[in-house]
Coordinates of C-alpha atoms and ligand atoms in Angstrom, one line a residue:
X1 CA 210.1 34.6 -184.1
X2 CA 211.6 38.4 -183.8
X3 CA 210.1 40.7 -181.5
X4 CA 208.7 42.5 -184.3
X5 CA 206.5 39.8 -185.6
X6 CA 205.8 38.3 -182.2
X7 CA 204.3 41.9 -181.0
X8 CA 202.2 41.5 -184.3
X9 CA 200.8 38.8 -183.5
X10 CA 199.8 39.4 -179.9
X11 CA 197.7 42.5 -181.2
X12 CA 195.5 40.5 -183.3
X13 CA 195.2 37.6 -180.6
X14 CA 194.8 39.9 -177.7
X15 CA 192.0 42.4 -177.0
X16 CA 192.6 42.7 -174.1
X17 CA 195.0 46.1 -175.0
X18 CA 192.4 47.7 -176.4
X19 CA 191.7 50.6 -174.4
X20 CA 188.0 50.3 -172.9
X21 CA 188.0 54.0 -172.9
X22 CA 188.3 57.1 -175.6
X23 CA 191.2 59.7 -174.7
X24 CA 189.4 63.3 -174.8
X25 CA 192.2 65.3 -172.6
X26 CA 195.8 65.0 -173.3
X27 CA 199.1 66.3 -172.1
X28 CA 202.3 66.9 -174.1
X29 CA 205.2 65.2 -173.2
X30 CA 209.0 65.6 -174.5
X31 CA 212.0 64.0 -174.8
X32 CA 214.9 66.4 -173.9
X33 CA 217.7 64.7 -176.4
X34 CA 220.1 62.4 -175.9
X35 CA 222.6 65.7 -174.7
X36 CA 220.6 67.3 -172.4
X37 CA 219.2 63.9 -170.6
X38 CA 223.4 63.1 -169.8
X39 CA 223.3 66.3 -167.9
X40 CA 219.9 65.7 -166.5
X41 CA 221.1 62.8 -165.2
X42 CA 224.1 63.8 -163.6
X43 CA 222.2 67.4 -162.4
X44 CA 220.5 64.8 -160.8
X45 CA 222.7 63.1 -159.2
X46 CA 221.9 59.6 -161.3
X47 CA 218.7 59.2 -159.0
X48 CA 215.4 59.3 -160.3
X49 CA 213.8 60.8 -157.4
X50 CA 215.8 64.2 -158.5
X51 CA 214.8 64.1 -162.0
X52 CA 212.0 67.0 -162.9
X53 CA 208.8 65.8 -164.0
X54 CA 209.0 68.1 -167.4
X55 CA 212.2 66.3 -168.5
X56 CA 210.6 62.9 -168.2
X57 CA 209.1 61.2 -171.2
X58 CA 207.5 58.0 -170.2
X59 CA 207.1 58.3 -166.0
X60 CA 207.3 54.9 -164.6
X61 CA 208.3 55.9 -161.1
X62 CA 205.3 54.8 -159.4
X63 CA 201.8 53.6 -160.4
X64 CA 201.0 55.8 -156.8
X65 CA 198.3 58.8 -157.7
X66 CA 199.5 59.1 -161.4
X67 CA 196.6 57.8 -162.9
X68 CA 194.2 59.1 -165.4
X69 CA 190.2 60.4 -163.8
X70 CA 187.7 59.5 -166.1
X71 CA 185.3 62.4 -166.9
X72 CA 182.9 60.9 -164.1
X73 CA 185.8 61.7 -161.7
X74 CA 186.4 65.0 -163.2
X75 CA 182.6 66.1 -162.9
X76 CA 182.3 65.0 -159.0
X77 CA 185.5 67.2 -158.6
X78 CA 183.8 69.7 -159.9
X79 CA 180.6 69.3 -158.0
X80 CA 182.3 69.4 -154.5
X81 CA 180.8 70.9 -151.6
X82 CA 183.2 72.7 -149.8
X83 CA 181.3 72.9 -146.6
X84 CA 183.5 71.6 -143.7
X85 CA 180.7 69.2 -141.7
X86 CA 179.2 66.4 -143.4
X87 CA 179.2 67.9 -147.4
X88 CA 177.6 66.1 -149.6
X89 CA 180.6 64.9 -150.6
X90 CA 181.4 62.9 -148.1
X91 CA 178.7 61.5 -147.6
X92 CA 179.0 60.1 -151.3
X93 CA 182.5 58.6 -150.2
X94 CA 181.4 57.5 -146.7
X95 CA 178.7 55.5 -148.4
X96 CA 180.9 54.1 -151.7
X97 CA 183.6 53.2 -149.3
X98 CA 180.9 51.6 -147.2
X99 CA 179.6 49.5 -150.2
X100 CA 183.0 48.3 -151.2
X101 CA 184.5 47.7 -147.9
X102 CA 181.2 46.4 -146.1
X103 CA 183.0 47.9 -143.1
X104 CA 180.6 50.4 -141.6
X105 CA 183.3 53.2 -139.6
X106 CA 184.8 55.3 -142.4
X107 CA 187.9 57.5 -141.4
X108 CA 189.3 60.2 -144.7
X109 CA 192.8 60.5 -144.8
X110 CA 195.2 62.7 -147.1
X111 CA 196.8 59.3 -148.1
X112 CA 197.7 55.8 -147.0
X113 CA 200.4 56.6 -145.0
X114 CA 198.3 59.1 -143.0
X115 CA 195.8 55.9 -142.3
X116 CA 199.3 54.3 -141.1
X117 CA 200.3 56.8 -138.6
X118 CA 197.0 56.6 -136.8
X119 CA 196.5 52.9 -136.8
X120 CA 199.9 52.4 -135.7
X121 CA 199.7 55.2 -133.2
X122 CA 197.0 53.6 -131.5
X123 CA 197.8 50.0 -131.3
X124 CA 201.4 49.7 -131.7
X125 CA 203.5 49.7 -128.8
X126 CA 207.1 49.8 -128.8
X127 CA 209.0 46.3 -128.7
X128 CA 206.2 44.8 -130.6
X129 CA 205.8 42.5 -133.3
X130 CA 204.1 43.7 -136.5
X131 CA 203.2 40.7 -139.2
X132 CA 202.5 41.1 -142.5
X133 CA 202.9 39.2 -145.5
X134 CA 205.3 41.7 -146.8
X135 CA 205.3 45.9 -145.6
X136 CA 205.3 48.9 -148.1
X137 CA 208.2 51.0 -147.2
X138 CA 206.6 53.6 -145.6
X139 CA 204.3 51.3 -143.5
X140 CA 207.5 49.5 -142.2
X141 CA 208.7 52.9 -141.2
X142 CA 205.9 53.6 -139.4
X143 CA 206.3 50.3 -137.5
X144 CA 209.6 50.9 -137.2
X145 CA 208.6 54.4 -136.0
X146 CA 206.8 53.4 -132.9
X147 CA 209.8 51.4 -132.1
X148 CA 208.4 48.0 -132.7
X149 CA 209.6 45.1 -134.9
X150 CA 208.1 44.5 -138.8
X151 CA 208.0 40.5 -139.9
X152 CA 207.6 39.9 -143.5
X153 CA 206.5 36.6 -143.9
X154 CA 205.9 36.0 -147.5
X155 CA 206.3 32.9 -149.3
X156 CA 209.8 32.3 -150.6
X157 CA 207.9 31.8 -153.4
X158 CA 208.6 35.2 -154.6
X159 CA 212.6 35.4 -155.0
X160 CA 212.1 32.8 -158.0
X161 CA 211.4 35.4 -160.7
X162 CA 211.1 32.9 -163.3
X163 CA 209.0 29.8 -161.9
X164 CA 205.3 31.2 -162.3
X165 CA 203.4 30.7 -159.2
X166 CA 199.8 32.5 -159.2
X167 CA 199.6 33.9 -155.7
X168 CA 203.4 35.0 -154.6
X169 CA 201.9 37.4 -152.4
X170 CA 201.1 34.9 -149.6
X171 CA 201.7 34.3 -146.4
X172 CA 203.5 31.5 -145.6
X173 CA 201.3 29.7 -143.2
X174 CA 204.2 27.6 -141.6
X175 CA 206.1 31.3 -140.9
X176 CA 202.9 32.8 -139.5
X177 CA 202.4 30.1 -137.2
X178 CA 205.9 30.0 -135.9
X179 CA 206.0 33.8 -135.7
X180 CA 202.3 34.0 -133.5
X181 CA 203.9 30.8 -131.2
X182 CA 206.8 32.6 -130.4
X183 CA 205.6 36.4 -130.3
X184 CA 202.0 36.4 -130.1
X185 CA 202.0 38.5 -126.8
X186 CA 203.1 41.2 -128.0
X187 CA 201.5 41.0 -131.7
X188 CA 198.8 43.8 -131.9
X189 CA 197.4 43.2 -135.2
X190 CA 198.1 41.1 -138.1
X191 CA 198.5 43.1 -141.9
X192 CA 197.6 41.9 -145.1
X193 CA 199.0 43.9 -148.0
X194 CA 196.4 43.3 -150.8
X195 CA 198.8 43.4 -153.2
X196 CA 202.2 44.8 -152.2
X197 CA 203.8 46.6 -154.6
X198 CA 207.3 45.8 -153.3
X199 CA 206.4 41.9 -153.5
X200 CA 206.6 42.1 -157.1
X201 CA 202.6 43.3 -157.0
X202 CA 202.1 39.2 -156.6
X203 CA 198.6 39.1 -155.6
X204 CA 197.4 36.7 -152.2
X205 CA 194.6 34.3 -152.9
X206 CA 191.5 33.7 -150.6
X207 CA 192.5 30.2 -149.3
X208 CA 195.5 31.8 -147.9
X209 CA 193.8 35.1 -146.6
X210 CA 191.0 32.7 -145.0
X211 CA 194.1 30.4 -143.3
X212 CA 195.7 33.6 -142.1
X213 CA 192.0 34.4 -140.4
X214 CA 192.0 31.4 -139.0
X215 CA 195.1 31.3 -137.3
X216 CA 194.4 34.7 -136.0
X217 CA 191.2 33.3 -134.3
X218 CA 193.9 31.2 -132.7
X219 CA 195.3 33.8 -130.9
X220 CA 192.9 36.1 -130.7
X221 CA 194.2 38.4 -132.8
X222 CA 193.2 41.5 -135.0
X223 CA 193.1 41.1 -139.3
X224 CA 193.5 44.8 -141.0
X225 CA 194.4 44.9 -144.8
X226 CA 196.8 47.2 -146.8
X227 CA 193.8 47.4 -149.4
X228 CA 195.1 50.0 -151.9
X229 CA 195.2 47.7 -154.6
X230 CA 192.5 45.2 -153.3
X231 CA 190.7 45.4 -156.5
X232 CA 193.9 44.5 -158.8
X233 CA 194.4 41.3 -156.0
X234 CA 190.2 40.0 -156.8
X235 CA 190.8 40.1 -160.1
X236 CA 194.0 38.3 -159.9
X237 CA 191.5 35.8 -157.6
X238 CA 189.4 35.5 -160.3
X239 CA 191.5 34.6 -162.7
X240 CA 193.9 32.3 -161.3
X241 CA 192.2 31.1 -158.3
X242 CA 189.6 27.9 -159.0
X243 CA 186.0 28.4 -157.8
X244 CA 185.9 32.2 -158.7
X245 CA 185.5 32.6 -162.2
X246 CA 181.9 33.2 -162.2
X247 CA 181.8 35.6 -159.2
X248 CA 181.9 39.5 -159.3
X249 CA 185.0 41.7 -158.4
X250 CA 182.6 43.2 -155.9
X251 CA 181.5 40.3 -154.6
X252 CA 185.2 38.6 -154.5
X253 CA 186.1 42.0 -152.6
X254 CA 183.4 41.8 -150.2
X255 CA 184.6 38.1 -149.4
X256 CA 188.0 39.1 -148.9
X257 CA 187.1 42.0 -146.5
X258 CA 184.8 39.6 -144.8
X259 CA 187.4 38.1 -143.3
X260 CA 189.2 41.5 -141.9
X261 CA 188.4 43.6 -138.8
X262 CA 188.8 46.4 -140.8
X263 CA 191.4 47.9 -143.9
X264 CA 193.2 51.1 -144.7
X265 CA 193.7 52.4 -148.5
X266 CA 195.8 54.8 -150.7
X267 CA 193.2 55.6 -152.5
X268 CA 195.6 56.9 -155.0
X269 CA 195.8 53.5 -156.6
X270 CA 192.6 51.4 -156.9
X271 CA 190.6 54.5 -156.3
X272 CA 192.7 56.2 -159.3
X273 CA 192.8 59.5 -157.3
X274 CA 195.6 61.7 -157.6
X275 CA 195.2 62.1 -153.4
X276 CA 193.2 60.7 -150.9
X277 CA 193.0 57.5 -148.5
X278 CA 191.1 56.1 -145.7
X279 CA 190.3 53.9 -142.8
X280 CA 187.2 51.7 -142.7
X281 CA 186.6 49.3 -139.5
X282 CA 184.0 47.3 -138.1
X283 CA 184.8 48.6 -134.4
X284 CA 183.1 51.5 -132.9
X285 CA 185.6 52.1 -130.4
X286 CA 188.6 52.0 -132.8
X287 CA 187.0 54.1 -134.9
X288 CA 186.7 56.8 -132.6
X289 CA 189.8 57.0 -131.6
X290 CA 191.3 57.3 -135.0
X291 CA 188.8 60.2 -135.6
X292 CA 190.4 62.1 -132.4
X293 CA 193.7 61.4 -133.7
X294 CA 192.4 62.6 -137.1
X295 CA 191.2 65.6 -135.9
X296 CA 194.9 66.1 -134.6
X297 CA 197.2 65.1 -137.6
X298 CA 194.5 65.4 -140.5
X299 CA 191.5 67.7 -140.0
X300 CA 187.9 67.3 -138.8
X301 CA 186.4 63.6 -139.6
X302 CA 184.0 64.6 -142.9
X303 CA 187.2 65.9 -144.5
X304 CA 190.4 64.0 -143.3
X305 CA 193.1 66.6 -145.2
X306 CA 191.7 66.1 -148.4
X307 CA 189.6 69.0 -150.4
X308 CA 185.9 67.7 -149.7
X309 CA 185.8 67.4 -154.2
X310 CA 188.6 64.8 -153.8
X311 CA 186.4 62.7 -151.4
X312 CA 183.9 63.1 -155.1
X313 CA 186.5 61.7 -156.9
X314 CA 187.2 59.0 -154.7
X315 CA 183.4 58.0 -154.2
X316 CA 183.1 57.6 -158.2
X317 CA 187.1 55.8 -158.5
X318 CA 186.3 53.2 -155.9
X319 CA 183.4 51.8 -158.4
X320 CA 185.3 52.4 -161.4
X321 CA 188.2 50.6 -159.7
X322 CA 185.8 47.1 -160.0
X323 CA 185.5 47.1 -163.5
X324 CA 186.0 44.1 -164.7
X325 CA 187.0 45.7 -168.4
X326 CA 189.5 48.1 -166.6
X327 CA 191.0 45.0 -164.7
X328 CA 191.4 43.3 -167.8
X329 CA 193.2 45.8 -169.7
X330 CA 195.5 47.5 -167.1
X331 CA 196.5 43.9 -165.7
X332 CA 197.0 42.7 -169.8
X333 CA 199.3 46.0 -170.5
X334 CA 201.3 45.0 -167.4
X335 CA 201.7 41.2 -168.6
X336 CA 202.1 42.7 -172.4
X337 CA 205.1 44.9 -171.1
X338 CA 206.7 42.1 -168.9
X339 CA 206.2 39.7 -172.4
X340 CA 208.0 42.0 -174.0
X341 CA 210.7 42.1 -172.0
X342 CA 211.3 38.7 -171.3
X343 CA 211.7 38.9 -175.1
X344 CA 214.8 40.6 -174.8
X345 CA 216.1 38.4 -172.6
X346 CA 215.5 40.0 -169.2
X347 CA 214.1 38.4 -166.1
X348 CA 210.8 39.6 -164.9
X349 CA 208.9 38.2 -162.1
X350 CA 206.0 36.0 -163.5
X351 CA 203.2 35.7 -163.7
X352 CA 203.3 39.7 -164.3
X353 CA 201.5 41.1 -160.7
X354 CA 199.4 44.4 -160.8
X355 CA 200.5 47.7 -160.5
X356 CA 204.3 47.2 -162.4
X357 CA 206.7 44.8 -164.3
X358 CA 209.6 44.0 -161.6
X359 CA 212.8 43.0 -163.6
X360 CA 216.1 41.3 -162.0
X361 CA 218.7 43.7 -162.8
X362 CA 220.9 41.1 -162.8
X363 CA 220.0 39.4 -165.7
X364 CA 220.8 43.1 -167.7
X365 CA 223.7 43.7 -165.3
X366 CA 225.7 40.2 -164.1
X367 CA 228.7 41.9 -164.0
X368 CA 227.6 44.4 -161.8
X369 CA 228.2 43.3 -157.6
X370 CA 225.1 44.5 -155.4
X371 CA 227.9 46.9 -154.3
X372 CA 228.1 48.9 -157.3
X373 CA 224.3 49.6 -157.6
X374 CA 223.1 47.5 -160.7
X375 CA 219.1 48.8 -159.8
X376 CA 220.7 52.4 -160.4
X377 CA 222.7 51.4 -163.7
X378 CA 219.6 50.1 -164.8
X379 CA 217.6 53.8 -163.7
X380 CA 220.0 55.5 -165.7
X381 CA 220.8 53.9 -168.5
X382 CA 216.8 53.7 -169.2
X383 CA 216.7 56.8 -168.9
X384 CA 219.7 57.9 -171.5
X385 CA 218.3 55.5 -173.9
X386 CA 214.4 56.7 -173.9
X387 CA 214.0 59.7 -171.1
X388 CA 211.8 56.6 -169.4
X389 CA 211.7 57.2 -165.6
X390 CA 211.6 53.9 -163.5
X391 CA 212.6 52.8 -159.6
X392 CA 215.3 50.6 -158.2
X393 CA 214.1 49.8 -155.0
X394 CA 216.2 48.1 -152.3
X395 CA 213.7 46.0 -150.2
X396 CA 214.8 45.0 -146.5
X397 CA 213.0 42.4 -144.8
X398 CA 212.8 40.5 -141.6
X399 CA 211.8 37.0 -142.1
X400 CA 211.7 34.3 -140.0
X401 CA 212.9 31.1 -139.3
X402 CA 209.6 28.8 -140.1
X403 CA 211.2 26.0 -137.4
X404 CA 212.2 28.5 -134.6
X405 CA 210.5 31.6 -135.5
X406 CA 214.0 33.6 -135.1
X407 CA 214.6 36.6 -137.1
X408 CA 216.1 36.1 -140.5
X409 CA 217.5 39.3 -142.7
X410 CA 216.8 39.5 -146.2
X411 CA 217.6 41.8 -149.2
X412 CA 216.0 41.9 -152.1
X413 CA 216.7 44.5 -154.6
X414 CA 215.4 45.0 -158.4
X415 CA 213.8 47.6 -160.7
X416 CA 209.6 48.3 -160.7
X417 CA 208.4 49.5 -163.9
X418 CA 205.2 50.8 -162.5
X419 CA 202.1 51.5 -164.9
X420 CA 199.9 54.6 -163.6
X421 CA 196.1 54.0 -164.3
X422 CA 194.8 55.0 -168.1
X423 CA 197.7 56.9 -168.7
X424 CA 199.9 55.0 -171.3
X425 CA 198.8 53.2 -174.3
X426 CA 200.5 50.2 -176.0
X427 CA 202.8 52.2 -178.5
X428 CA 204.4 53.8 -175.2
X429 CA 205.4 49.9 -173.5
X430 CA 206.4 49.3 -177.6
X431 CA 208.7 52.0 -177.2
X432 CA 209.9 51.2 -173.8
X433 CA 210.6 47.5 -174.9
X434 CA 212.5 49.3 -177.9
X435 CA 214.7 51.5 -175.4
X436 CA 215.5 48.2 -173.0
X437 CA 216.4 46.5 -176.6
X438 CA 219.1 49.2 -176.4
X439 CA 220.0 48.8 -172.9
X440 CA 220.3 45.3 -172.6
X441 CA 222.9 45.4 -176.0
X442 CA 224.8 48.1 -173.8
X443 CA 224.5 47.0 -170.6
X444 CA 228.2 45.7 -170.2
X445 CA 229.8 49.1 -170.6
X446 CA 228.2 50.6 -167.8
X447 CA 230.7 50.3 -165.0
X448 CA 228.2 50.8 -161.9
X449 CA 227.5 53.5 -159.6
X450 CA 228.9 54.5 -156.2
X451 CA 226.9 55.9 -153.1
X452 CA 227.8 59.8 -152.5
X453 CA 225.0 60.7 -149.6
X454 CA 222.0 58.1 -147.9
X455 CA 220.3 59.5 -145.4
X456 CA 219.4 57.1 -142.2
X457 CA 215.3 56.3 -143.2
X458 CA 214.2 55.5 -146.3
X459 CA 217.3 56.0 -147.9
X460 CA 216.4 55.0 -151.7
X461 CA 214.7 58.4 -151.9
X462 CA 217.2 60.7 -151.0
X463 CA 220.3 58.5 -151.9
X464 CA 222.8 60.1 -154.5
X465 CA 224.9 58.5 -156.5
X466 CA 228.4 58.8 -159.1
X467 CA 229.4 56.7 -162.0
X468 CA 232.7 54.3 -161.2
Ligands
F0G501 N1 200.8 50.5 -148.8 C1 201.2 50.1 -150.0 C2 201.2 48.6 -150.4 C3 201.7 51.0 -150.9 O1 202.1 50.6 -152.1 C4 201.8 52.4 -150.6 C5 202.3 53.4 -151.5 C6 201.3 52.8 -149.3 C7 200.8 51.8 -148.4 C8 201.3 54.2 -148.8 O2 200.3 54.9 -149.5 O3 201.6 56.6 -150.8 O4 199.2 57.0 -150.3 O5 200.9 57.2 -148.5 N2 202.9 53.1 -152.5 C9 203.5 54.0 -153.6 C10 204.3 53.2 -154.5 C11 204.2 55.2 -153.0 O6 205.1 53.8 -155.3 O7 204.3 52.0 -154.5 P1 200.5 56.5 -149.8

């Protein structure tokens, strides 16, 4: 069956791309042509991260405060109470984060990394060990900040793009308990990304979120989640995970949090903000230190850095977050897109995760070495072919040995298609297929890239490159 035909038939099988919402705001995008994107490209030194926004027609960078407020969203905002102390405002988000969370100390913060800073202030001390199933990026460089030691210990699970697993998000319990034999003295907390974008957006499931809680009782240690896209991982539960199917996305949320001492959010992805984030414990104490700290880095506790009207907008995006509608379709354009293509012959991690398709450039690019930068041939020919923005995005982890508990390196690079909230429809991802129809046909003339400037931390968003 063609692509053509095949697409055909999906739409008349699958409602679950129909849009559970009317568009009533729009803006205009172009597509500088095929001249003016070459010298885009190279004006940007062949790195999406120096590309302007105008000159971008189909944004796929990140799925990371991009999304699309619904006019509930757009009507708090406009409603805020500007007062510094306690505005109505944040009340409304204390409480909505209180409901979802079930944690009862709620800290604002500009964004998740902000919620990072302070949490790791606090409790990390240099030398330590900090375990998570996988870190962000910018959570392992605030670990990596306060001088201690980040241990990814994700199921191996995830490097097989093409076996579908349903939760390759999770820990691997025979890794965690080597890692808490050999380092649990100086493990401060443990760190469950609910669900990491870097790990392919591969959800965790309860079973292994309630194992990790158990061996944490073990050793008597703390359980915080990475919950910016908690609500993307429940639904993921209750779909593939047996014995949920009948439960709420609340009610799977409120399980999963059970078994935390506490989380912090970007709200700028479940919460579809375009800023915002916070910290919500169970401990008093903890809690009040993070406010001091807060008050240092942030602003005063009711506000946290944000405008108190973005606090609105998150209160109303934390419910709207739980739909189970909304789940359905932004989870069915990301599987539609990663259908499509696998079509063409690419490899994408399956089953598709939440946020993004994550494609292994080297199925496009086998005759590119990791040397010559296949992630950024990929950026750029995308790019040329369609003025489609996307990331290549090294991933450097620390895993360990499940026997001895040693440190093991591992790379892992590929490309993230990301999907921002309610912003593209299907005939975008059609036309995105359409352009990596192009690129794939192409792919063998592009001769690879060569590194010109990387900075020492969090090189991927500096780094600039050349063609070879
Ligand atoms: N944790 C995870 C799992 C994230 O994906 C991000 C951001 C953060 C923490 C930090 O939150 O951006 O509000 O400071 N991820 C974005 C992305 C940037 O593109 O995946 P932030």
């Amino acid at each position: 069956m063609d692509g053509q035909s095949m697409k055909k038939k999906d739409i008349h099988q699958n409602e679950v791309l129909c849009e559970p919402f009317r568009i009533k705001v729009i803006e205009k995008i172009q597509l500088p042509n095929i001249d003016q994107r070459i010298k885009i490209l190279q004006k940007a030194f062949y790195s999406a991260f120096y590309i302007d926004s105008k000159d971008v027609y189909i944004d796929m960078l990140t799925d990371s405060g991009t999304g699309a407020m619904s006019d509930e969203q757009w009507a708090a905002l406009m409603k805020g109470d500007e007062a510094y102390v306690r505005s109505r405002n944040f009340l409304d988000f204390e409480t909505s984060v209180q409901e979802v969370t079930t944690y009862p100390y709620i800290i604002p913060t500009h964004q998740g990394r902000a919620a990072e800073n302070i949490l790791m202030e606090l409790l990390v001390n240099p030398g330590d060990h900090l375990i998570s199933n996988t870190f962000f990026d910018t959570t392992r460089a605030h670990v990596q900040n306060q001088k201690a030691i980040p241990l990814d210990l994700i199921v191996d699970d995830l490097w097989d793009f093409k076996t579908p697993k349903p939760f390759k998000g999770n820990f691997d319990l025979a890794k965690l308990q080597a890692a808490l034999e050999r380092y649990h003295e100086n493990v401060p907390f443990i760190l469950i990304t609910i669900l990491n974008n870097l790990a392919c957006s591969s959800p965790v499931s309860m079973a292994n979120i309630r194992a990790v809680r158990e061996l944490a009782n073990k050793y008597n240690k703390l359980v915080f989640f990475d919950a910016c896209r908690f609500a993307e991982n429940a639904y993921f539960i209750k779909t593939r995970e047996p014995g949920y199917q009948d439960k709420s996305i609340q009610d799977i949320a409120h399980e999963i949090f059970s078994y935390g001492d506490g989380c912090y959010m970007s709200a700028k992805k479940d919460a579809i903000v375009n800023i915002g984030g916070f910290i919500a414990l169970k401990d008093e104490t903890l809690a009040r230190r993070c406010q001091e700290l807060l008050v240092l880095y942030e602003g005063f506790p009711t506000y946290g850095g944000l405008a108190r009207r973005d606090l609105g907008a998150i209160a109303v995006g934390l419910h709207e977050g739980l739909d189970e509608a909304y789940l359905k379709f932004r989870t069915g354009q990301v599987a539609y897109l990663a259908e499509l293509l696998e079509q063409e012959g690419i490899t994408v991690s399956k089953p598709a995760g939440g946020s993004g398709v994550f494609v292994d450039v080297s199925s496009i690019y086998p005759h590119l070495s990791e040397d010559k930068f296949p992630g950024i041939a990929l950026a750029c020919d995308v790019y040329i072919e369609g003025g489609i923005r996307i990331a290549a995005i090294p991933f450097h982890l620390n895993c360990v040995d499940p026997g001895s508990g040693d440190l093991v390196k591992r790379n892992f690079e590929f490309a993230r298609f990301a999907s921002p909230r309610r912003v593209y429809t299907q005939s975008h991802l059609d036309y995105v297929a359409n352009a990596m129809r192009r690129v794939k046909a192409n792919a063998t003339k592009n001769k690879g890239y060569r590194l010109t400037y990387a900075p020492e931390v969090l090189e991927h968003f500096f780094a600039k490159f050349e063609p070879l």
